[in-house]
Every structure is written in structure tokens, then in C-alpha cells.
XYZ file of C-alpha atoms in Angstrom:
579
model
C -68.901 -2.720 6.419
C -65.805 -5.005 5.565
C -62.241 -3.846 6.575
C -59.913 -4.314 4.481
C -56.124 -2.978 5.659
C -56.199 0.746 4.443
C -59.728 0.084 2.747
C -62.942 -0.117 4.146
C -66.374 -1.409 1.707
C -69.021 0.559 3.110
C -72.769 -2.241 1.979
C -76.288 -0.316 2.428
C -78.861 -1.847 3.637
C -80.277 -2.823 0.237
C -79.321 -6.898 -0.310
C -77.910 -5.535 -4.008
C -73.798 -3.891 -4.001
C -74.012 -1.052 -6.368
C -70.473 -1.187 -7.003
C -68.852 0.659 -10.187
C -64.986 -1.296 -9.559
C -67.033 -4.690 -9.066
C -67.287 -7.447 -12.165
C -71.105 -7.684 -13.667
C -71.346 -10.516 -12.070
C -70.981 -9.272 -8.466
C -73.763 -6.537 -9.239
C -77.336 -6.838 -8.203
C -76.583 -9.791 -6.604
C -78.353 -11.062 -2.946
C -75.863 -10.371 -0.276
C -74.540 -13.294 1.295
C -71.004 -14.199 3.542
C -70.261 -16.204 -0.108
C -70.683 -13.255 -2.174
C -69.342 -10.713 0.579
C -66.729 -12.804 0.114
C -65.868 -12.320 -3.898
C -66.949 -9.405 -4.009
C -63.708 -8.398 -1.017
C -61.309 -10.731 -2.586
C -62.050 -9.067 -6.163
C -61.945 -5.824 -4.522
C -58.464 -6.840 -2.700
C -56.721 -7.604 -5.361
C -57.597 -4.136 -7.681
C -55.935 -2.757 -5.523
C -53.392 -5.024 -4.489
C -52.078 -4.579 -8.458
C -52.195 -0.813 -8.364
C -50.661 -0.803 -5.454
C -47.941 -3.639 -6.987
C -47.463 -1.622 -10.057
C -48.207 1.992 -9.067
C -44.226 2.607 -9.655
C -44.792 1.256 -12.880
C -47.623 2.753 -14.154
C -46.839 6.281 -13.221
C -43.478 5.750 -15.559
C -44.751 4.641 -17.900
C -47.062 8.032 -17.795
C -44.176 9.801 -17.368
C -42.489 8.547 -20.568
C -45.680 8.495 -22.825
C -45.568 12.474 -22.071
C -41.536 13.063 -22.617
C -41.685 10.862 -25.907
C -44.726 12.686 -27.498
C -43.144 15.904 -26.134
C -39.893 15.056 -28.084
C -41.900 14.280 -30.613
C -43.295 17.148 -31.273
C -40.318 19.483 -30.428
C -38.187 16.932 -33.120
C -41.574 17.341 -35.625
C -40.559 21.507 -34.951
C -36.990 21.188 -35.741
C -37.099 19.486 -38.352
C -39.589 21.425 -40.239
C -38.403 24.722 -39.402
C -34.503 23.454 -39.172
C -34.080 20.163 -41.972
C -31.445 17.620 -41.364
C -28.025 20.033 -41.574
C -25.507 17.979 -38.409
C -23.664 21.560 -37.784
C -27.059 23.216 -37.143
C -28.026 19.912 -34.789
C -24.205 20.458 -33.268
C -24.436 24.023 -32.392
C -27.652 23.184 -30.237
C -26.495 20.374 -27.726
C -25.743 22.725 -24.949
C -28.993 25.059 -25.187
C -31.203 24.275 -27.803
C -32.715 20.885 -29.573
C -29.407 19.088 -29.523
C -29.119 19.714 -25.629
C -33.021 17.991 -25.080
C -31.920 14.999 -27.392
C -29.134 14.298 -24.889
C -31.971 14.848 -22.000
C -34.088 12.266 -23.383
C -31.282 10.012 -24.119
C -29.939 9.826 -20.515
C -33.848 9.851 -19.397
C -34.515 6.618 -21.644
C -31.607 4.712 -20.895
C -32.056 5.179 -17.052
C -35.873 3.763 -17.664
C -34.123 0.880 -19.574
C -30.863 0.238 -17.388
C -33.844 0.466 -14.228
C -36.224 -2.173 -15.972
C -34.003 -4.461 -18.144
C -29.485 -3.326 -17.930
C -30.253 -3.789 -14.250
C -32.281 -7.179 -13.676
C -31.766 -8.995 -16.437
C -28.443 -7.358 -19.040
C -25.800 -6.386 -15.523
C -26.683 -9.869 -14.342
C -25.531 -12.198 -16.511
C -22.395 -9.434 -18.479
C -21.386 -10.102 -14.910
C -21.864 -14.067 -15.145
C -20.914 -14.962 -18.925
C -17.857 -12.237 -19.559
C -16.830 -10.531 -16.026
C -16.334 -13.801 -13.994
C -14.362 -15.693 -16.559
C -12.095 -12.525 -17.542
C -11.134 -11.845 -14.051
C -10.602 -15.686 -13.126
C -8.104 -15.750 -16.496
C -5.981 -12.671 -15.242
C -5.819 -14.418 -12.087
C -4.975 -17.553 -13.244
C -1.827 -16.253 -15.473
C 1.485 -15.658 -13.261
C 2.471 -12.009 -12.167
C -0.925 -11.135 -13.860
C -1.520 -8.084 -11.822
C 2.182 -6.935 -11.747
C 1.764 -7.153 -14.894
C -1.217 -4.855 -15.452
C -0.225 -2.025 -13.246
C 3.165 -2.258 -14.406
C 1.253 -1.956 -17.559
C -0.768 0.830 -16.421
C 2.114 2.592 -15.244
C 4.375 2.297 -18.610
C 1.320 3.814 -20.579
C 0.698 6.583 -18.266
C 4.396 7.610 -17.774
C 3.770 7.511 -22.362
C 1.494 9.107 -22.693
C 2.292 11.942 -20.552
C 5.854 12.505 -21.775
C 3.731 12.035 -25.577
C 1.415 14.801 -24.243
C 3.630 17.326 -22.578
C 6.415 17.319 -25.852
C 5.372 21.106 -26.011
C 5.486 22.233 -22.083
C 7.419 19.891 -20.200
C 7.254 22.354 -17.653
C 3.411 20.396 -17.206
C 5.235 17.593 -15.695
C 6.799 19.701 -12.551
C 3.497 19.048 -10.885
C 3.471 14.636 -11.355
C 6.523 15.388 -8.976
C 4.602 16.826 -6.529
C 1.915 14.533 -7.168
C 5.156 11.852 -5.791
C 5.940 14.114 -3.226
C 2.207 14.411 -1.781
C 1.673 10.933 -1.433
C 5.221 9.803 0.016
C 4.289 12.111 2.667
C 1.040 10.265 2.637
C 3.272 7.205 3.113
C 5.382 8.906 5.392
C 2.926 9.939 8.119
C 0.803 6.408 7.584
C -0.872 4.614 11.277
C 0.404 1.275 9.706
C 2.576 0.822 6.480
C 1.762 -2.696 7.000
C -1.414 -2.512 6.334
C -2.466 0.115 3.424
C -4.323 -1.341 0.598
C -1.979 -0.572 -2.132
C -5.322 -1.622 -4.578
C -7.703 1.223 -3.195
C -4.167 3.815 -3.388
C -3.403 2.687 -6.801
C -7.255 3.075 -8.515
C -8.035 6.478 -6.322
C -5.166 7.347 -8.858
C -6.202 6.067 -11.353
C -9.980 7.466 -11.403
C -9.046 10.946 -10.400
C -6.145 10.471 -13.381
C -9.287 9.138 -15.527
C -11.239 11.862 -14.863
C -9.120 14.312 -15.790
C -8.592 13.121 -18.421
C -12.418 13.056 -19.624
C -12.617 15.961 -18.144
C -10.105 18.676 -18.559
C -7.844 16.662 -21.897
C -11.009 15.158 -23.378
C -12.509 17.247 -25.513
C -15.970 16.346 -25.407
C -15.809 16.104 -21.643
C -15.230 19.641 -21.466
C -17.247 21.089 -23.651
C -19.693 19.039 -21.199
C -18.594 20.816 -18.173
C -18.120 24.306 -20.053
C -22.323 23.859 -20.658
C -22.875 23.166 -17.378
C -20.350 26.069 -15.930
C -23.190 27.502 -18.126
C -26.069 26.505 -16.406
C -24.894 27.198 -13.330
C -24.124 30.489 -14.765
C -27.901 30.885 -15.919
C -29.013 29.381 -12.355
C -27.339 31.884 -10.856
C -28.289 34.896 -13.230
C -31.973 33.404 -11.735
C -30.397 33.860 -8.203
C -29.760 37.048 -8.977
C -33.004 38.707 -10.722
C -34.559 36.921 -7.448
C -32.305 39.053 -4.745
C -32.910 42.019 -7.165
C -36.901 41.936 -6.210
C -36.564 41.358 -2.600
C -33.364 43.788 -1.814
C -33.290 45.839 -4.722
C -31.667 46.369 -7.686
C -28.921 48.597 -6.499
C -27.321 46.077 -4.529
C -27.532 43.392 -6.532
C -26.558 44.826 -10.125
C -24.787 47.737 -9.562
C -23.017 47.156 -5.913
C -23.289 44.139 -5.830
C -23.001 43.158 -2.444
C -21.589 39.864 -1.269
C -23.870 39.164 1.441
C -27.129 40.094 -1.101
C -25.855 38.798 -4.417
C -23.303 35.910 -4.009
C -25.204 33.928 -1.598
C -28.571 34.428 -2.973
C -28.037 31.266 -5.220
C -28.087 29.260 -2.153
C -31.591 29.941 -1.736
C -32.355 28.361 -5.000
C -29.650 25.803 -5.471
C -30.789 24.755 -1.849
C -34.578 24.141 -2.867
C -33.630 22.852 -6.243
C -31.481 19.958 -4.069
C -34.714 18.975 -1.879
C -36.535 18.898 -4.733
C -34.815 16.322 -6.265
C -34.426 14.251 -2.821
C -37.778 14.566 -2.483
C -38.136 12.248 -5.789
C -35.609 10.427 -5.441
C -33.018 11.347 -8.092
C -30.575 12.623 -5.477
C -30.742 9.381 -3.538
C -29.999 7.433 -6.622
C -27.084 8.920 -7.763
C -25.542 8.959 -4.637
C -26.411 5.343 -4.639
C -24.749 4.379 -9.019
C -21.359 6.749 -8.041
C -21.108 5.176 -4.376
C -21.119 1.730 -5.460
C -19.161 2.321 -8.522
C -16.525 3.418 -6.450
C -16.492 0.135 -3.716
C -16.791 -2.183 -7.495
C -13.637 -0.367 -8.613
C -11.626 0.532 -5.718
C -12.835 -2.130 -2.848
C -13.462 0.491 -0.427
C -16.778 -0.585 2.358
C -20.027 -0.025 0.962
C -20.478 2.974 4.148
C -17.386 5.196 3.356
C -18.365 4.778 -0.633
C -21.861 5.544 -0.572
C -20.116 8.995 1.884
C -17.779 9.990 -0.704
C -20.628 10.066 -3.432
C -22.967 12.141 -1.284
C -19.530 14.736 -0.360
C -20.424 15.375 -3.889
C -23.433 16.136 -3.753
C -24.342 17.338 -0.279
C -21.944 18.873 2.808
C -20.059 17.429 5.538
C -22.942 17.277 7.853
C -25.534 15.797 5.275
C -23.660 13.337 3.469
C -23.341 11.426 6.910
C -26.570 11.183 7.696
C -26.877 8.620 4.375
C -25.389 6.461 6.645
C -26.091 7.351 9.913
C -27.543 3.766 11.319
C -23.931 2.181 10.503
C -21.970 4.832 12.127
C -21.753 2.486 15.457
C -20.655 -0.552 13.213
C -18.153 1.954 11.519
C -14.498 1.250 12.668
C -12.704 4.647 12.887
C -10.792 5.909 10.223
C -10.166 9.686 8.752
C -12.305 10.059 4.477
C -10.192 13.703 3.864
C -12.652 16.968 3.608
C -11.056 18.548 1.180
C -13.094 18.729 -1.804
C -15.453 21.437 -2.338
C -18.608 19.167 -1.567
C -17.835 18.010 1.302
C -18.265 20.860 4.493
C -20.691 22.761 3.624
C -24.553 22.448 3.273
C -26.519 21.699 1.313
C -24.911 21.391 -1.817
C -22.112 20.971 -4.049
C -24.067 23.491 -6.412
C -24.891 25.949 -4.003
C -21.350 26.989 -2.769
C -19.959 26.599 -6.627
C -22.226 29.576 -7.978
C -21.015 31.620 -4.943
C -17.376 30.994 -5.764
C -18.473 31.547 -9.811
C -19.631 34.953 -8.733
C -16.034 35.112 -7.245
C -14.407 34.494 -10.928
C -14.054 31.225 -10.319
C -14.645 29.186 -13.803
C -17.572 26.284 -12.778
C -16.271 23.787 -15.126
C -13.177 23.948 -13.214
C -14.980 23.687 -9.545
C -16.965 20.648 -10.966
C -14.633 18.531 -12.063
C -11.885 19.330 -8.445
C -15.527 17.713 -6.801
C -15.653 15.232 -9.173
C -11.816 13.848 -8.878
C -11.361 14.435 -5.186
C -14.035 11.397 -4.367
C -11.809 8.591 -5.040
C -8.899 10.812 -4.240
C -10.267 11.587 -0.640
C -10.879 7.759 -0.067
C -7.053 7.099 -1.748
C -5.308 9.126 0.744
C -7.142 8.258 4.014
C -6.644 4.625 2.870
C -2.816 5.982 2.885
C -2.846 7.599 5.407
C -4.646 5.522 8.258
C -5.332 2.464 6.498
C -7.956 -0.338 8.231
C -6.750 -2.937 10.194
C -10.200 -4.789 11.921
C -12.854 -6.735 9.892
C -16.154 -4.349 8.060
C -18.816 -5.223 9.732
C -21.048 -3.357 7.649
C -21.472 -4.482 4.179
C -23.736 -3.496 0.679
C -25.592 -6.517 1.400
C -27.050 -5.023 5.151
C -27.076 -1.003 4.079
C -30.411 0.509 2.825
C -30.582 4.043 1.368
C -32.543 6.187 3.682
C -35.735 8.133 3.069
C -36.134 11.879 3.531
C -39.475 12.624 4.838
C -41.024 15.226 3.456
C -44.927 16.324 3.054
C -44.546 16.746 0.054
C -42.838 18.761 -2.540
C -43.860 22.153 -1.562
C -42.448 20.867 1.854
C -39.247 19.367 0.581
C -38.792 23.203 -1.138
C -39.811 25.364 1.328
C -37.245 23.344 3.934
C -34.918 23.395 1.337
C -35.188 26.997 1.679
C -34.810 27.049 5.443
C -32.286 25.215 5.470
C -30.512 27.633 3.061
C -31.072 30.721 5.106
C -29.029 29.034 8.172
C -26.664 28.158 5.868
C -26.392 31.700 4.482
C -26.111 33.292 7.755
C -23.514 30.891 8.707
C -21.126 32.393 6.433
C -21.514 35.530 6.899
C -21.172 35.323 10.242
C -17.436 33.278 9.702
C -17.059 35.877 7.034
C -17.322 38.876 9.106
C -15.275 37.371 12.037
C -12.739 35.850 10.458
C -11.602 39.055 8.437
C -12.150 41.262 11.153
C -9.565 38.108 13.048
C -7.516 38.802 9.744
C -7.065 42.121 10.223
C -6.447 42.687 13.831
C -3.720 40.070 13.388
C -2.620 42.523 10.673
C -2.728 45.340 12.436
C -0.342 43.625 15.159
C 1.783 42.394 12.448
C 2.159 45.842 10.760
C 2.874 47.165 14.282
C 5.439 45.088 15.032
C 7.110 45.561 11.402
C 7.036 49.073 11.673
C 9.749 48.489 14.321
C 11.972 47.170 13.159
C 11.565 49.374 9.669
C 9.165 47.195 7.163
C 6.495 50.397 7.175
C 6.559 50.642 2.669
C 4.090 48.322 0.141
C 5.332 45.014 -0.081
C 7.386 44.888 2.964
C 4.668 45.575 5.423
C 4.134 42.445 7.609
C 1.104 40.646 7.654
C -0.486 37.390 7.665
C -0.497 36.821 3.783
C 2.958 37.487 3.501
C 3.856 34.850 6.102
C 2.059 32.619 4.764
C 2.658 33.225 1.685
C 6.502 32.554 1.488
C 5.611 29.509 3.575
C 3.403 27.850 0.578
C 6.043 29.186 -1.725
C 7.362 25.268 -2.554
C 4.020 23.845 -2.627
C 2.580 26.057 -4.894
C 5.814 25.745 -7.435
C 4.763 21.817 -6.939
C 2.021 21.963 -8.143
C 3.265 23.961 -11.532
C 2.497 27.110 -10.862
C 5.018 29.659 -12.264
C 7.606 30.867 -9.765
C 6.922 34.432 -9.577
C 3.581 34.043 -9.166
C 4.377 31.321 -6.398
C 4.179 33.872 -3.219
C 0.531 34.924 -4.584
C -1.169 31.471 -4.552
C 0.687 30.779 -1.581
C -1.399 33.274 0.258
C -4.592 32.332 -0.951
C -3.145 28.528 0.162
C -2.931 30.263 3.864
C -6.025 31.889 3.662
C -8.084 29.089 2.847
C -6.003 27.091 5.294
C -6.135 29.099 8.325
C -9.126 30.536 7.611
C -11.775 29.646 5.055
C -12.454 29.315 1.210
C -14.925 32.126 1.048
C -12.256 34.821 1.740
C -9.888 32.785 0.058
C -11.542 32.964 -3.040
C -12.796 36.782 -2.102
C -8.921 37.859 -2.295
C -8.573 35.000 -5.348
C -10.803 37.908 -6.868
C -8.630 41.091 -6.350
C -5.558 39.284 -7.143
C -7.042 38.652 -10.791
C -8.755 42.034 -11.394
C -5.006 43.478 -10.532
C -3.561 41.086 -13.059
C -1.215 39.216 -10.757
C -2.068 36.258 -11.445
C -1.995 33.779 -14.936
C -4.603 32.204 -16.738
C -3.407 28.439 -15.635
C -2.228 30.025 -12.248
C -5.910 31.287 -11.467
C -6.343 27.221 -12.498
C -4.566 26.026 -10.211
C -5.640 28.087 -7.624
C -9.090 26.968 -8.029
C -7.881 23.330 -7.518
C -5.559 24.420 -4.554
C -8.315 25.892 -2.396
C -11.610 24.399 -3.550
C -12.271 22.796 -0.021
C -13.040 22.951 3.128
C -9.874 22.061 5.263
C -9.948 24.859 7.547
C -10.662 25.692 11.719
C -14.256 26.070 11.071
C -15.274 22.501 9.556
C -13.148 21.339 12.201
C -15.437 22.542 14.488
C -18.518 21.099 12.323
C -17.103 17.612 11.929
C -16.630 17.604 15.737
C -20.753 18.494 16.393
C -22.667 17.319 13.389
C -20.399 13.317 13.643
C -20.733 13.462 17.657
C -24.307 13.965 17.332
C -25.025 11.324 14.831
C -22.675 8.367 16.880
C -22.073 9.757 20.623
C -20.278 6.111 21.069
C -17.059 7.558 18.252
C -16.632 10.453 19.435
C -13.642 10.196 21.030
C -12.179 8.495 18.143
C -13.659 11.829 16.006
C -11.481 14.114 18.947
C -8.718 11.819 17.775
C -9.100 11.629 13.845
C -10.633 15.473 13.038
C -6.876 16.667 12.967
C -5.253 14.379 10.213
C -8.577 14.409 7.636
C -7.880 18.256 8.230
C -4.638 18.819 6.630
C -5.771 15.315 4.790
C -8.390 17.381 3.036
C -5.467 20.363 2.363
C -3.256 17.435 0.226
C -6.000 16.041 -1.490
C -7.230 19.166 -2.946
C -2.714 19.744 -3.992
C -3.262 16.200 -5.831
C -6.157 17.574 -7.393
C -4.144 20.602 -8.238
C -1.273 18.529 -9.264
C -3.120 16.470 -11.650
C -4.759 19.422 -13.592
C -2.162 20.928 -13.411
C -0.192 18.150 -15.768
C -3.443 17.813 -17.632
C -4.190 20.964 -18.832
C -2.845 22.065 -22.004
C -2.834 26.275 -22.420
C -4.525 25.509 -25.474
C -7.650 24.302 -23.171
C -7.758 27.320 -20.669
């Protein structure tokens, strides 16, 4: 017997070797030390070759199967519809055209992995990017000229684009107000990395143009929103089988209907993690943010992960490096941050309250650079970053199989659902208690009828009226949006979206106001998130617990401002005919 690594080759008592995997030269030959070594070497080389190339073989097999199916679908499509481009264009979201897009993206990913990343990107970087950047740096006042030109172009675009409705410029003044607030509250104004701040705003504006103002980008998000609705329908079907049609389709009970979507989407995301798709997406976005904004790799990856994961899951990607990361603030504003396990799970629940899926997706994407931008503005780094891209690697999440990943996703979703139910019941009950006390106090001084009754919503609604107005909300609707912002900030976002649904049904919110409110409240900057952050990050980095406790409130209000900044840009870029 010869043992080689994990492989054992058993030789029988006879003097011949019978092995179909061995070359003919070694069959039926007497066993001796020389031949054993040669056979062992041959088998080791074959096993080693398969090990080294197993990933390529699997990918090639998958590519062949997918290409064969694509060819089959193409033949069927041409045979039955011909070459009519208008018909093809009508299928880009749910038919053959959608398959073409998916296949194109898949082929691009394969080519980028095997050709683009190892060959083309280094060549372009060396022969194009480096010479051009060096040339620009050699120009006197080059950076000042570049940023001034960028500012002039942005102002010119906004002036031309809003000529039909100058009220859309109001949110730009709101954006300036929020930036001034961040600068005024900065812990060290002299250390603010203005490049990161500026490029954070630029990326936020560009993402807004691509997803709100550009017809193609808007149609893509509309298509993604439709897919979310389809997934939601599948989740409802599963919930109806479990709880009964009456609770799901007739009564629409929140705990049984809206939250049932979390089970399916949590399962799907865990499967994506098992196959490495989610890690690849997070890493690509994190690298992009680091390259453009100049942020460290840890915070870039964390911000990218927050697009898909919750505040307790995203830090797991950089958990081993948290002890080396200096204390800093990353605001928890976007829908993608605090609640596990994914953006998609809570997104579907919000859609069930009347919010548009494309607005939630856009907000999540735009908030990633905005969070980095505002964190650098309010709490800039003052010490050297120790963790760099060259000494960080992606963590693997251990699952025994794809079924194990799926089942654990469902179990994790159950924990999330029960947590949401508990918090919603508790906080809603608390609101009713506060409103009862306020109503009693108000009644003693004559506030007893209709809108005059004292309540928590009435108070916070008036407090947040100025914030609502500078985000572009019409004055007559500012108090309603202020109530939603106050509820989201003081209670949680689920209660705010539920209240927004009531306002929509009663006609208290116009379409534009509904969209702006969606951007403003789709965040998790609330007291419950503070507790989640303290417990999660404290467990991952015990040595940083004091710094986390000291900064969590700054992150709390910073997250709210990030949502407001995103709402400002969305309000400025969104013409009435796109709502």
C-alpha cells in the first residue's frame, strides 16, 4: 500500500498491477521499487492535474451546458418570431431578451475572470491609466481645474434639467445644509479627506442619474422590482399553504404575509453564498469604492456588504481585521445595513406596504458611497490605516452542502422574523401608551378633537417639517412626511412604512412625496439598531467595545442624515413623468 496525501493506492498480493487509470506501459508488469515509484508518480500527477484544474473543468462544463441551452432557446425564438427587433425589445424583462441579457452577463463574467482580470486590466492600467493620471498630475492646478469643471457641469445640468420645475432645486439646498451640518459636527475639520467626500457625492449623483434619470437604468430597476414582486408572490404561495389562504390573500396579516418573504429570500442568499456569488459581488463593489473614493479596504468591503447584508452579517467579512481597524463612524442609514440577513428580505416586506421596489434598490445603492462620504466628513481618520488590500482576504462561510446552506438560511430567517414581530408589537404598544398619555394631557387643556389631539406623531411631525421641506416635499405635505421620519427615527422603519401605507390609501401623500418619503425612511437609524450594533460589534471586537459605545450615537444620527442626503438627490433628479 502506498499512501499519498489523501489518496491510498492498494496493491494486491499478485505480481501485477491492474489499474485502468495507469498507462499501458505499467500494466501487467512485475512489482518492484522502481515500478511502484513510477506508478505512484503517474497517479499523483493525474490526481494533482485534476485538482489544479478542477475549477476550470467545472466552469467549462457549466459554460458548455448554458451555451447549449442558449443556442436551443435562440433557435426556438427565431423559428417562432423571426428577427423583429420590436418583439425582441418587448421581451428584455421577462422573455428571450431577458435570457440574452443574463447570458451576456454570464459570458462577460467568465471572460473577465480568465482574460480581462489577469491580462487586459493590468495592460490597460500600465499603458493607459498610469500615463494619463501622471499627465494630469503634472498639469499645474490640474486637480482644481478638474473639480471646478465637475462642479460647473453639475450645476449646468441641474439648471437645464429643472427648467420645467424649479422646485426640484430645493433638495440641492437641503443637501448643502446636511453637508454643512456634517462639517460643523466634524471631530477634526483639518483632517477631512475632501477627495473621499467629493467622490462620495459624485458617485451618489452618478448612481442617481443612471437609476433615476436614465430611461434604460430606470427600466432595469423597474424590471428588478418586478422580479422582486414575483419572488414575493412565490413566498405568499408558500405562506398560504402553511397558514391558509384566508390569512394571506384575504386578511393579509402582516406577521404571516409580509414577513413570509424573508424566509425565501434568506434561503436564496445563503445559496448564493455557498457558491461564492455573493462574496464576488461584495468584493467587486468594495474594490470599486476603494479605487474611486480612496477609502480603506475594510470600510469599502463593509459598505459594499451592507448593500446585501445586515449590520450583524456585514462585519463578519472583515471580522479578523476589526482589532486592527481604527475607531471610525460608518453611518447606518441605508435600508441595506442593520437588519439581517439581506436587503432583499426586508425590501419585499416594504414593497408589501406600498413602497416601490426600484426606489428601495436605488436608495440602497446610492447610500453606500454616501455613508462613506458622511463618515469621513464627521469623523475623519487621524491615524495610519494598518489593514490594506494586499493583506486582506475574503472569508469563506462554512456549509456542508447547498442544502445545508439553504436550511440554515431558513432557520436564520425565522430568528429575524420573530425579532421583527417582537419589536413591532413592543414599539407599537409603546406608541399607543405615549399617545394615550399625551392625549390625556392635551385633553386637560382643551385639545380633544380630530387633528388637535396631542400625539407622538403630531409632535415629531412638526419637528421634522423643515427637514421634509428642504428634501423637496411640498409644504402642505411636510407634516405628514415629518411624522414618518419621526416614527422611523424614534421607533423603527417597519412602523413608519406601515403608517405610510395608511397615508397612501387615504390620499395624504402625492406620488412624488411618497417616493421622497421612501428614500427618507428606508433606513435603520433608530434605538433598536443601536442595541444591535453594540452587541454584534462588541462580540466581534471586544477590545473596541469602548470606542464602539462612544461612536454609536454619532453613527445613529449620521445614518439618518445619509438617508436625507439620498432623498435630496432623488428629489432633484426625479422629473414628474418618471414617477
